PDB file of C-alpha atoms in Angstrom:
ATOM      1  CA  UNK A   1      17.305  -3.849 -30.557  1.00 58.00           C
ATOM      2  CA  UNK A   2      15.135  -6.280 -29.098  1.00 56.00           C
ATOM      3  CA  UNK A   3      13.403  -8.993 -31.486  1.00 61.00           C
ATOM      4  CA  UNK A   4      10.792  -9.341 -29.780  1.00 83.00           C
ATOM      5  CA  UNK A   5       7.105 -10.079 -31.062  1.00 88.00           C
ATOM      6  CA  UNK A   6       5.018  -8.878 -31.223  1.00 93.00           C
ATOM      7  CA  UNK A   7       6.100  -5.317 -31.627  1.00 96.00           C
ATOM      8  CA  UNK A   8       4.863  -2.427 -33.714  1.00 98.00           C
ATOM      9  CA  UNK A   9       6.618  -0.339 -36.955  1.00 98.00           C
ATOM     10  CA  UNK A  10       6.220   2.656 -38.417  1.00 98.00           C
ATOM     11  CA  UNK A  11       7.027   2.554 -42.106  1.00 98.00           C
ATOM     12  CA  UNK A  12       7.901   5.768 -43.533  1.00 97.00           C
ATOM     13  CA  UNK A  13       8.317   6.312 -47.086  1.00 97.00           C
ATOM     14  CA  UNK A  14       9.373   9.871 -48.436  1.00 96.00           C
ATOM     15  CA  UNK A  15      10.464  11.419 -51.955  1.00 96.00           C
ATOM     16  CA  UNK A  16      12.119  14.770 -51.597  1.00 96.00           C
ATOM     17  CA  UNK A  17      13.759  17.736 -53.765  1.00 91.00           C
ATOM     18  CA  UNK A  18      17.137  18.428 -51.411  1.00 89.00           C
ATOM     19  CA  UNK A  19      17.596  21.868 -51.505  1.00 88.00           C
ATOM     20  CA  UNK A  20      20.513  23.924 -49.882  1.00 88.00           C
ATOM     21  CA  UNK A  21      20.502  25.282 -46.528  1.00 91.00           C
ATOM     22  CA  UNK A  22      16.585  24.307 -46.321  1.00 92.00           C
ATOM     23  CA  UNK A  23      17.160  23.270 -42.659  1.00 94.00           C
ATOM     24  CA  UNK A  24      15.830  18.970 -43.410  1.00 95.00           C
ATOM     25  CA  UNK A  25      19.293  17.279 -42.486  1.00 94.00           C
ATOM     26  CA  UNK A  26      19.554  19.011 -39.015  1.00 96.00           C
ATOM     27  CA  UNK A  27      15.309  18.747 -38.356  1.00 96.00           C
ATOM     28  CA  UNK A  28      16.326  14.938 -39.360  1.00 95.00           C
ATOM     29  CA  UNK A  29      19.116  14.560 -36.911  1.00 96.00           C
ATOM     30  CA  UNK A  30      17.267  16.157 -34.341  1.00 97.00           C
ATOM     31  CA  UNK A  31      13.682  14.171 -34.414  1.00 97.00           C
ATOM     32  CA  UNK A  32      16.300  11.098 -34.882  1.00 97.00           C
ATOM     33  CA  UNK A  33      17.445  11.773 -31.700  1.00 97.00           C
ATOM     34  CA  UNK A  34      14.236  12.654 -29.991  1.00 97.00           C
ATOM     35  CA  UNK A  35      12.775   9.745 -31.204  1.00 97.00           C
ATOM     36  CA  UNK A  36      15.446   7.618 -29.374  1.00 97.00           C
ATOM     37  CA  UNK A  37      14.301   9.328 -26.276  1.00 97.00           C
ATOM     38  CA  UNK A  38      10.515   8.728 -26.676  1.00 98.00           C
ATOM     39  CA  UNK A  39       9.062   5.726 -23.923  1.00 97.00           C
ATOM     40  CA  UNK A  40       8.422   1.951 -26.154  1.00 97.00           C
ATOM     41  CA  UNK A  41      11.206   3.120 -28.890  1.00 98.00           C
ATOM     42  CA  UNK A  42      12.798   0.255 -29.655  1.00 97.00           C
ATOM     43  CA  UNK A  43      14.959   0.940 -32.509  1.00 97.00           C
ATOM     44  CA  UNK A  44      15.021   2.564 -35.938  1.00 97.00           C
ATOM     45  CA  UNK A  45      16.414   1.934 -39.604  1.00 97.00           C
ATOM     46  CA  UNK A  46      16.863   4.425 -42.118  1.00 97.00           C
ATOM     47  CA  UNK A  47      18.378   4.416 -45.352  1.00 97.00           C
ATOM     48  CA  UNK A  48      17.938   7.533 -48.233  1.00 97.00           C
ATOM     49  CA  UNK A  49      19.267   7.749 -51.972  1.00 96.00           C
ATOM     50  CA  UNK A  50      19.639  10.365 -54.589  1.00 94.00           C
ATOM     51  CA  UNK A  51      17.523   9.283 -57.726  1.00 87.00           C
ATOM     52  CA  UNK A  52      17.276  11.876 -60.580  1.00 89.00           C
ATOM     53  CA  UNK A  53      17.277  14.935 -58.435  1.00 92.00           C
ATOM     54  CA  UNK A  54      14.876  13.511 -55.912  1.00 95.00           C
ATOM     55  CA  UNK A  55      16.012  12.079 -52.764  1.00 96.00           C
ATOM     56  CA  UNK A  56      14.427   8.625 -52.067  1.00 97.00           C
ATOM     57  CA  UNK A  57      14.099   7.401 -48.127  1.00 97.00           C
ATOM     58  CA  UNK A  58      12.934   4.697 -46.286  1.00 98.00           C
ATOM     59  CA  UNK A  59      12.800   4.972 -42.746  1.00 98.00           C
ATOM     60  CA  UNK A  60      11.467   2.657 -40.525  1.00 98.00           C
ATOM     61  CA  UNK A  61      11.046   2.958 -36.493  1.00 98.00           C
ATOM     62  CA  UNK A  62      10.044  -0.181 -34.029  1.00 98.00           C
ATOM     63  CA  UNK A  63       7.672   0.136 -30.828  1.00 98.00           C
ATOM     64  CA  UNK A  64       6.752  -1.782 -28.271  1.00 97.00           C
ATOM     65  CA  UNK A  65       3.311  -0.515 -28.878  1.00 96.00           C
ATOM     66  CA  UNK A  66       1.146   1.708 -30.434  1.00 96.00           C
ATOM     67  CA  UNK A  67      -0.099   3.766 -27.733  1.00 97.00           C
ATOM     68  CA  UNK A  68       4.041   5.209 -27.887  1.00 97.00           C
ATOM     69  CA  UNK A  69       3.469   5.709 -31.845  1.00 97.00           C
ATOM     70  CA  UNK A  70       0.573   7.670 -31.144  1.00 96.00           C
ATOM     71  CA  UNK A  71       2.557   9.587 -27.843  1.00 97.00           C
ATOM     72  CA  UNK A  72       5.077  10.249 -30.410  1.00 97.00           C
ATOM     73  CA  UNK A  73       2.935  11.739 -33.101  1.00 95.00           C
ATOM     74  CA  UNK A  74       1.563  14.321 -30.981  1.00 95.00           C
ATOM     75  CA  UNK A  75       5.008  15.262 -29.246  1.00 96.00           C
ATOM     76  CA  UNK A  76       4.779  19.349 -30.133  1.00 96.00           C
ATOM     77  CA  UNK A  77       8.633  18.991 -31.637  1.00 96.00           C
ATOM     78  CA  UNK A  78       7.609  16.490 -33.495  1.00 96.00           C
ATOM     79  CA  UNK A  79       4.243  17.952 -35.125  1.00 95.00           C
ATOM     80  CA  UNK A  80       6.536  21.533 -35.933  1.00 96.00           C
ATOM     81  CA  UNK A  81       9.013  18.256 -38.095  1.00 95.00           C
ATOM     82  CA  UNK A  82       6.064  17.329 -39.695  1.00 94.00           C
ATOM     83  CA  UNK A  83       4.352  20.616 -40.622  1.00 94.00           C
ATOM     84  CA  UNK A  84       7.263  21.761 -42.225  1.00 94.00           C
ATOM     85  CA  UNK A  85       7.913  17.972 -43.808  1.00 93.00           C
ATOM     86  CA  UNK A  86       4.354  18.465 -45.278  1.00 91.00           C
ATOM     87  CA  UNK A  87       4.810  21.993 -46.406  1.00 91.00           C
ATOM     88  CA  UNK A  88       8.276  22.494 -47.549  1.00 91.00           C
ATOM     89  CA  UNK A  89      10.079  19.422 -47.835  1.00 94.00           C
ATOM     90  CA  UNK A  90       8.354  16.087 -49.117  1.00 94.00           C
ATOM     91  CA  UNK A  91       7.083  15.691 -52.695  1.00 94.00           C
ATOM     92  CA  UNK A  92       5.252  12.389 -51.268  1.00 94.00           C
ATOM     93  CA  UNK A  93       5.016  10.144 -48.636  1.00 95.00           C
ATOM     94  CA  UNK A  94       3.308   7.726 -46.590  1.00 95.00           C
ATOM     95  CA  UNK A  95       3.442   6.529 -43.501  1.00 95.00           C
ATOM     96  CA  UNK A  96       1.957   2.935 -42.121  1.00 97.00           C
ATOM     97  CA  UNK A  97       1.646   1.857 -39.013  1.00 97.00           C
ATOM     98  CA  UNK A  98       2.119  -1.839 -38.470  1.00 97.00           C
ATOM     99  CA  UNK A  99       2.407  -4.614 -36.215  1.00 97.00           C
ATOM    100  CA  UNK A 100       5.281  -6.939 -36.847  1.00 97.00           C
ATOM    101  CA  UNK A 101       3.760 -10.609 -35.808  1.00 95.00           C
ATOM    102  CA  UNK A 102       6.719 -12.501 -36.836  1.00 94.00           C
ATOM    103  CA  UNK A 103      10.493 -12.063 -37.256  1.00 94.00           C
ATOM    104  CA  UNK A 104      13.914 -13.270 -38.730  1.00 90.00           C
ATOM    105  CA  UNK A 105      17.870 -12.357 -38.906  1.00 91.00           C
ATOM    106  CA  UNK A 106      20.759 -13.744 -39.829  1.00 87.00           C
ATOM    107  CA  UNK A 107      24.625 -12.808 -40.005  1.00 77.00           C
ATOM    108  CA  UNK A 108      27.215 -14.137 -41.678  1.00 54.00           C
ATOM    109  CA  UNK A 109      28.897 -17.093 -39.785  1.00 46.00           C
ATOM    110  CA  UNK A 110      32.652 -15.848 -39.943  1.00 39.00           C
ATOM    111  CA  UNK A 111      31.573 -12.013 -38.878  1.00 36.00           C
TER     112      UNK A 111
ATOM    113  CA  UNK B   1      -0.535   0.780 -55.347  1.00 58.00           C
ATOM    114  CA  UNK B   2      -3.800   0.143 -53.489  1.00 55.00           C
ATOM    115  CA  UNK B   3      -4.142   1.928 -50.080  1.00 61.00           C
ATOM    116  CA  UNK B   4      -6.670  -0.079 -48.215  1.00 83.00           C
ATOM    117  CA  UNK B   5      -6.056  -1.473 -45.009  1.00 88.00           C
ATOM    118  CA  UNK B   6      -5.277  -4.046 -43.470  1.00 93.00           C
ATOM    119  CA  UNK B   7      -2.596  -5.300 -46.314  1.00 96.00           C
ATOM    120  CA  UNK B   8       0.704  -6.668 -45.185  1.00 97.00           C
ATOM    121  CA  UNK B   9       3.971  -5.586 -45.142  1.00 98.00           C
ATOM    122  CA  UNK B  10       7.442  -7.324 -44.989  1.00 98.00           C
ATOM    123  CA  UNK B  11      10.458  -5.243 -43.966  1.00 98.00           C
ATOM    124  CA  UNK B  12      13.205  -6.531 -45.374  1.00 97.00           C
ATOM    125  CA  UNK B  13      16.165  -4.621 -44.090  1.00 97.00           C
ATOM    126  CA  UNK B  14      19.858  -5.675 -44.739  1.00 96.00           C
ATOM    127  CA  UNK B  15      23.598  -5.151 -45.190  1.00 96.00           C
ATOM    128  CA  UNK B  16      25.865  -6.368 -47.746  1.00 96.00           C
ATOM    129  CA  UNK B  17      29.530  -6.192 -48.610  1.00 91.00           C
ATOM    130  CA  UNK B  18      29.314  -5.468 -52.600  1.00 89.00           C
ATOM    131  CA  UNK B  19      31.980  -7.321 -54.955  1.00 88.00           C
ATOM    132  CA  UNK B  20      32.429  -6.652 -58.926  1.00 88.00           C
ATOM    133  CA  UNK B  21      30.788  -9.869 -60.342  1.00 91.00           C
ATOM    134  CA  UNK B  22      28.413 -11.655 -57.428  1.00 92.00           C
ATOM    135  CA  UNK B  23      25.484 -11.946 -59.063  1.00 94.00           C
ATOM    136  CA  UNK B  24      23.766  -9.902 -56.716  1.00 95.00           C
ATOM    137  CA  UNK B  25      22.076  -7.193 -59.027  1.00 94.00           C
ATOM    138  CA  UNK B  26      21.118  -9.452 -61.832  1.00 96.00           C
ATOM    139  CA  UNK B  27      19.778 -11.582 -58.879  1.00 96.00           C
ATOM    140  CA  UNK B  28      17.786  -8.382 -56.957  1.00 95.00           C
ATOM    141  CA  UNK B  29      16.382  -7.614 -61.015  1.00 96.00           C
ATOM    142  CA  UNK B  30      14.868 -11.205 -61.032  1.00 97.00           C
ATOM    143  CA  UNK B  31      13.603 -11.446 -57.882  1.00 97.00           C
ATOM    144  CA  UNK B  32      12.197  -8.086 -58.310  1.00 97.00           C
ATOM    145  CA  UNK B  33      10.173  -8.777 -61.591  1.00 97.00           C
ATOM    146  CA  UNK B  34       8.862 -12.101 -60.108  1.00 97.00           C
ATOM    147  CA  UNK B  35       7.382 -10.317 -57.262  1.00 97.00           C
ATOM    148  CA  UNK B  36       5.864  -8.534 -58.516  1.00 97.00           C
ATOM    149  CA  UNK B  37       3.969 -11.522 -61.120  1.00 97.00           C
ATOM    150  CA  UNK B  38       3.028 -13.240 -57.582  1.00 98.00           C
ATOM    151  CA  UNK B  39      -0.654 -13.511 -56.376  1.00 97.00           C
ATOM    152  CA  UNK B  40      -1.593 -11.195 -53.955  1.00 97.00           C
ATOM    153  CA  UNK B  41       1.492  -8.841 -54.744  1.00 98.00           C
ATOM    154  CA  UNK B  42       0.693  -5.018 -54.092  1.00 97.00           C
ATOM    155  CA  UNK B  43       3.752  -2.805 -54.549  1.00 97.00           C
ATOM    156  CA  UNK B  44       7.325  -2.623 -53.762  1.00 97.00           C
ATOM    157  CA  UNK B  45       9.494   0.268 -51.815  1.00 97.00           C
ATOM    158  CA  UNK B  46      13.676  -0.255 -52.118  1.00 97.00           C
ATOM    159  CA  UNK B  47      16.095   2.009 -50.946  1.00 97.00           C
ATOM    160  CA  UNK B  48      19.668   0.977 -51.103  1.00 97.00           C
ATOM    161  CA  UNK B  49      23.136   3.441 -49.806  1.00 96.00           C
ATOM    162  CA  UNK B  50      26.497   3.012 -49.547  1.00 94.00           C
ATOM    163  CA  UNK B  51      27.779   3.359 -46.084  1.00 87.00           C
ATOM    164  CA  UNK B  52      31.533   2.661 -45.480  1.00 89.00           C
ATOM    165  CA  UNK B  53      32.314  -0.016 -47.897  1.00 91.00           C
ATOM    166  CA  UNK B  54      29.204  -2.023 -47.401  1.00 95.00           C
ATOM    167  CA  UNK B  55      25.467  -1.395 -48.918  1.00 96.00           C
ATOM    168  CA  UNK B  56      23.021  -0.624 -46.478  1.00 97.00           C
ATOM    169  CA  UNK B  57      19.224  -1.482 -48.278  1.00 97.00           C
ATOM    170  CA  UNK B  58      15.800  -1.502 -47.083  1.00 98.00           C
ATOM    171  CA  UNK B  59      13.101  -2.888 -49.041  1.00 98.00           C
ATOM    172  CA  UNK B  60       9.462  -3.050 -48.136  1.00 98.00           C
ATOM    173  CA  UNK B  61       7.114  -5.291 -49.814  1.00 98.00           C
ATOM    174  CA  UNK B  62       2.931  -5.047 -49.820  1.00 98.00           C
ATOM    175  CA  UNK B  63       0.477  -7.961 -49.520  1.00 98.00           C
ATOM    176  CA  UNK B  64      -2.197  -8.515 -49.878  1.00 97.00           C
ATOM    177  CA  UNK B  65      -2.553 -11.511 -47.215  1.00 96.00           C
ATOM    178  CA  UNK B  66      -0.575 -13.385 -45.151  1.00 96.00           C
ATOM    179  CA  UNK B  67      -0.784 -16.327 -47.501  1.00 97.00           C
ATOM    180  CA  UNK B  68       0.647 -14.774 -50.475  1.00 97.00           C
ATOM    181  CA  UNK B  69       3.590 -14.193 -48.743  1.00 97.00           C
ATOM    182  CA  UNK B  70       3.822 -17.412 -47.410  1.00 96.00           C
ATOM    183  CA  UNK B  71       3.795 -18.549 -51.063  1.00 97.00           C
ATOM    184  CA  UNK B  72       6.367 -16.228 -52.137  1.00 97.00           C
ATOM    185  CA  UNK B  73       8.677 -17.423 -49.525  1.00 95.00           C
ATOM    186  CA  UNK B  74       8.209 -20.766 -50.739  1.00 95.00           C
ATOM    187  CA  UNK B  75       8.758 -20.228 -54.115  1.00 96.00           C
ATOM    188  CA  UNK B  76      11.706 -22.223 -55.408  1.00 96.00           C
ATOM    189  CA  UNK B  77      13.304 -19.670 -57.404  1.00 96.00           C
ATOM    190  CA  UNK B  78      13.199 -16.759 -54.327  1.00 96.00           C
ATOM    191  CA  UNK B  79      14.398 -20.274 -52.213  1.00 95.00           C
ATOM    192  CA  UNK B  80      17.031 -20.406 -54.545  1.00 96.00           C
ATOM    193  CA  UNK B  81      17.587 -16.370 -53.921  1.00 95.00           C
ATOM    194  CA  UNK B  82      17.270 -17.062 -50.258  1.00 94.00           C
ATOM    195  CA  UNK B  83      20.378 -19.109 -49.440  1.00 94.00           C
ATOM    196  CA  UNK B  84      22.447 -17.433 -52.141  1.00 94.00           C
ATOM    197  CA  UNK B  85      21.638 -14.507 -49.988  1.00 93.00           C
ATOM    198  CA  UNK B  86      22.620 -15.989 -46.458  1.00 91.00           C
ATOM    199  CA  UNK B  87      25.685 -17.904 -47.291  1.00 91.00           C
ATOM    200  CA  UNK B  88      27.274 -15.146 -49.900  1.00 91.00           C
ATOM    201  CA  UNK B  89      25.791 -11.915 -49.723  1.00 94.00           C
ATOM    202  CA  UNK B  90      24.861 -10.483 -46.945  1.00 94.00           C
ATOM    203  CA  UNK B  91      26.632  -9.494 -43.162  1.00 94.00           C
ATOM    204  CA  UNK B  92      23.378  -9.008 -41.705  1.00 94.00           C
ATOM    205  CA  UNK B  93      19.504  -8.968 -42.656  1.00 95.00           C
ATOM    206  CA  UNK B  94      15.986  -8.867 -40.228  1.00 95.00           C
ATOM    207  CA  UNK B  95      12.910  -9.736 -42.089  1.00 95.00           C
ATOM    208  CA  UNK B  96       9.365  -8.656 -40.024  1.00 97.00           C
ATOM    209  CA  UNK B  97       6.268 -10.063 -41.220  1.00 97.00           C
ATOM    210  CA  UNK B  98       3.588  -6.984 -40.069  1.00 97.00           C
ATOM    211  CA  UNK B  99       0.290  -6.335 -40.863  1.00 97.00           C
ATOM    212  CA  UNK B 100      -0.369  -2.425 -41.516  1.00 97.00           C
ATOM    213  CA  UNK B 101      -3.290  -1.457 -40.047  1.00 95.00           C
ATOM    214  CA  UNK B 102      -3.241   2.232 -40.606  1.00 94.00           C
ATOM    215  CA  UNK B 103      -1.690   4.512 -43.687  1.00 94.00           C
ATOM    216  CA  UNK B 104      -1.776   7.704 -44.781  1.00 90.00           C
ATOM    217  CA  UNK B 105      -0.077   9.766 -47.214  1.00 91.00           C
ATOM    218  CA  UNK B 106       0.857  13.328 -48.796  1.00 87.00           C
ATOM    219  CA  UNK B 107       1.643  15.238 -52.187  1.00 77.00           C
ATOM    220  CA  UNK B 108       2.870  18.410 -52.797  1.00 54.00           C
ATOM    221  CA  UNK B 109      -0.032  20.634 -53.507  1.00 46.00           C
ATOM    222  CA  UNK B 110       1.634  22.063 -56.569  1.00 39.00           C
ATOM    223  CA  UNK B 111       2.968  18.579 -58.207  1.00 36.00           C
TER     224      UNK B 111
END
């Protein structure tokens, strides 16, 4: 993705009880790939865990700015995701919206 | 943690090839604890996953300002931390500096 600053991130921070054939993996896949699709997306990490019966997830998407966050938090798909996030999936969350006014990377010399 | 905004965030996000005896989780447990004694210190979100041999980990920490996390940066034991990281640790890492402007959150009703 582009490094750029500044840009803008939404920080997305979710606890969850997984439950079979409850329908969150493919709503997940599908608002990943939306997402990607949206106008000032510039990229997205996500990583999840199991802890004691919970599943843990961070997910964090980058913007070029925030007038696309706020495009794609009314996108109709994406208010159905998070209607049923808020009613049948997530034991907590929070989201933050943020704007990233420096950055840093590095990767191993030999890779 | 507190919820007010503005606080700031710093997205650490990263990916490392694990090995039986490097130090690295004793190392993640002290850097961890110290945080968290630092001025201006607000909370701490880590999520860490295996993916194909390496660990894929997000961590988010919250500041208060943009000075206590200059200090924490300079702090000789995280230095210390800091270039054990980049020359034996990790393949990759981005760290973003961003200042969260707007948050909200959600519980179950029932919990």
């Amino acid at each position: 993705m582009e490094n750029h600053v500044p840009h803008f991130a939404v920080i997305f921070t979710s606890k969850r009880r997984p439950q079979e054939g409850d329908g969150y993996p493919e709503m997940a896949a599908k608002m990943d790939a939306l997402a990607r699709e949206q106008p000032g997306f510039l990229g997205v990490d996500s990583v999840s865990s199991p802890v004691e019966g919970t599943i843990s997830a961070i997910t964090v998407s980058y913007w070029q700015d925030e007038e696309s966050i706020r495009a794609w938090k009314r996108n109709l798909e994406h208010l159905l995701a998070q209607k049923r996030g808020k009613e049948n999936w997530y034991l907590h969350y929070e989201v933050r919206v943020a704007k990233v006014e420096r950055m840093y990377s590095g990767d191993e010399i030999l890779e």
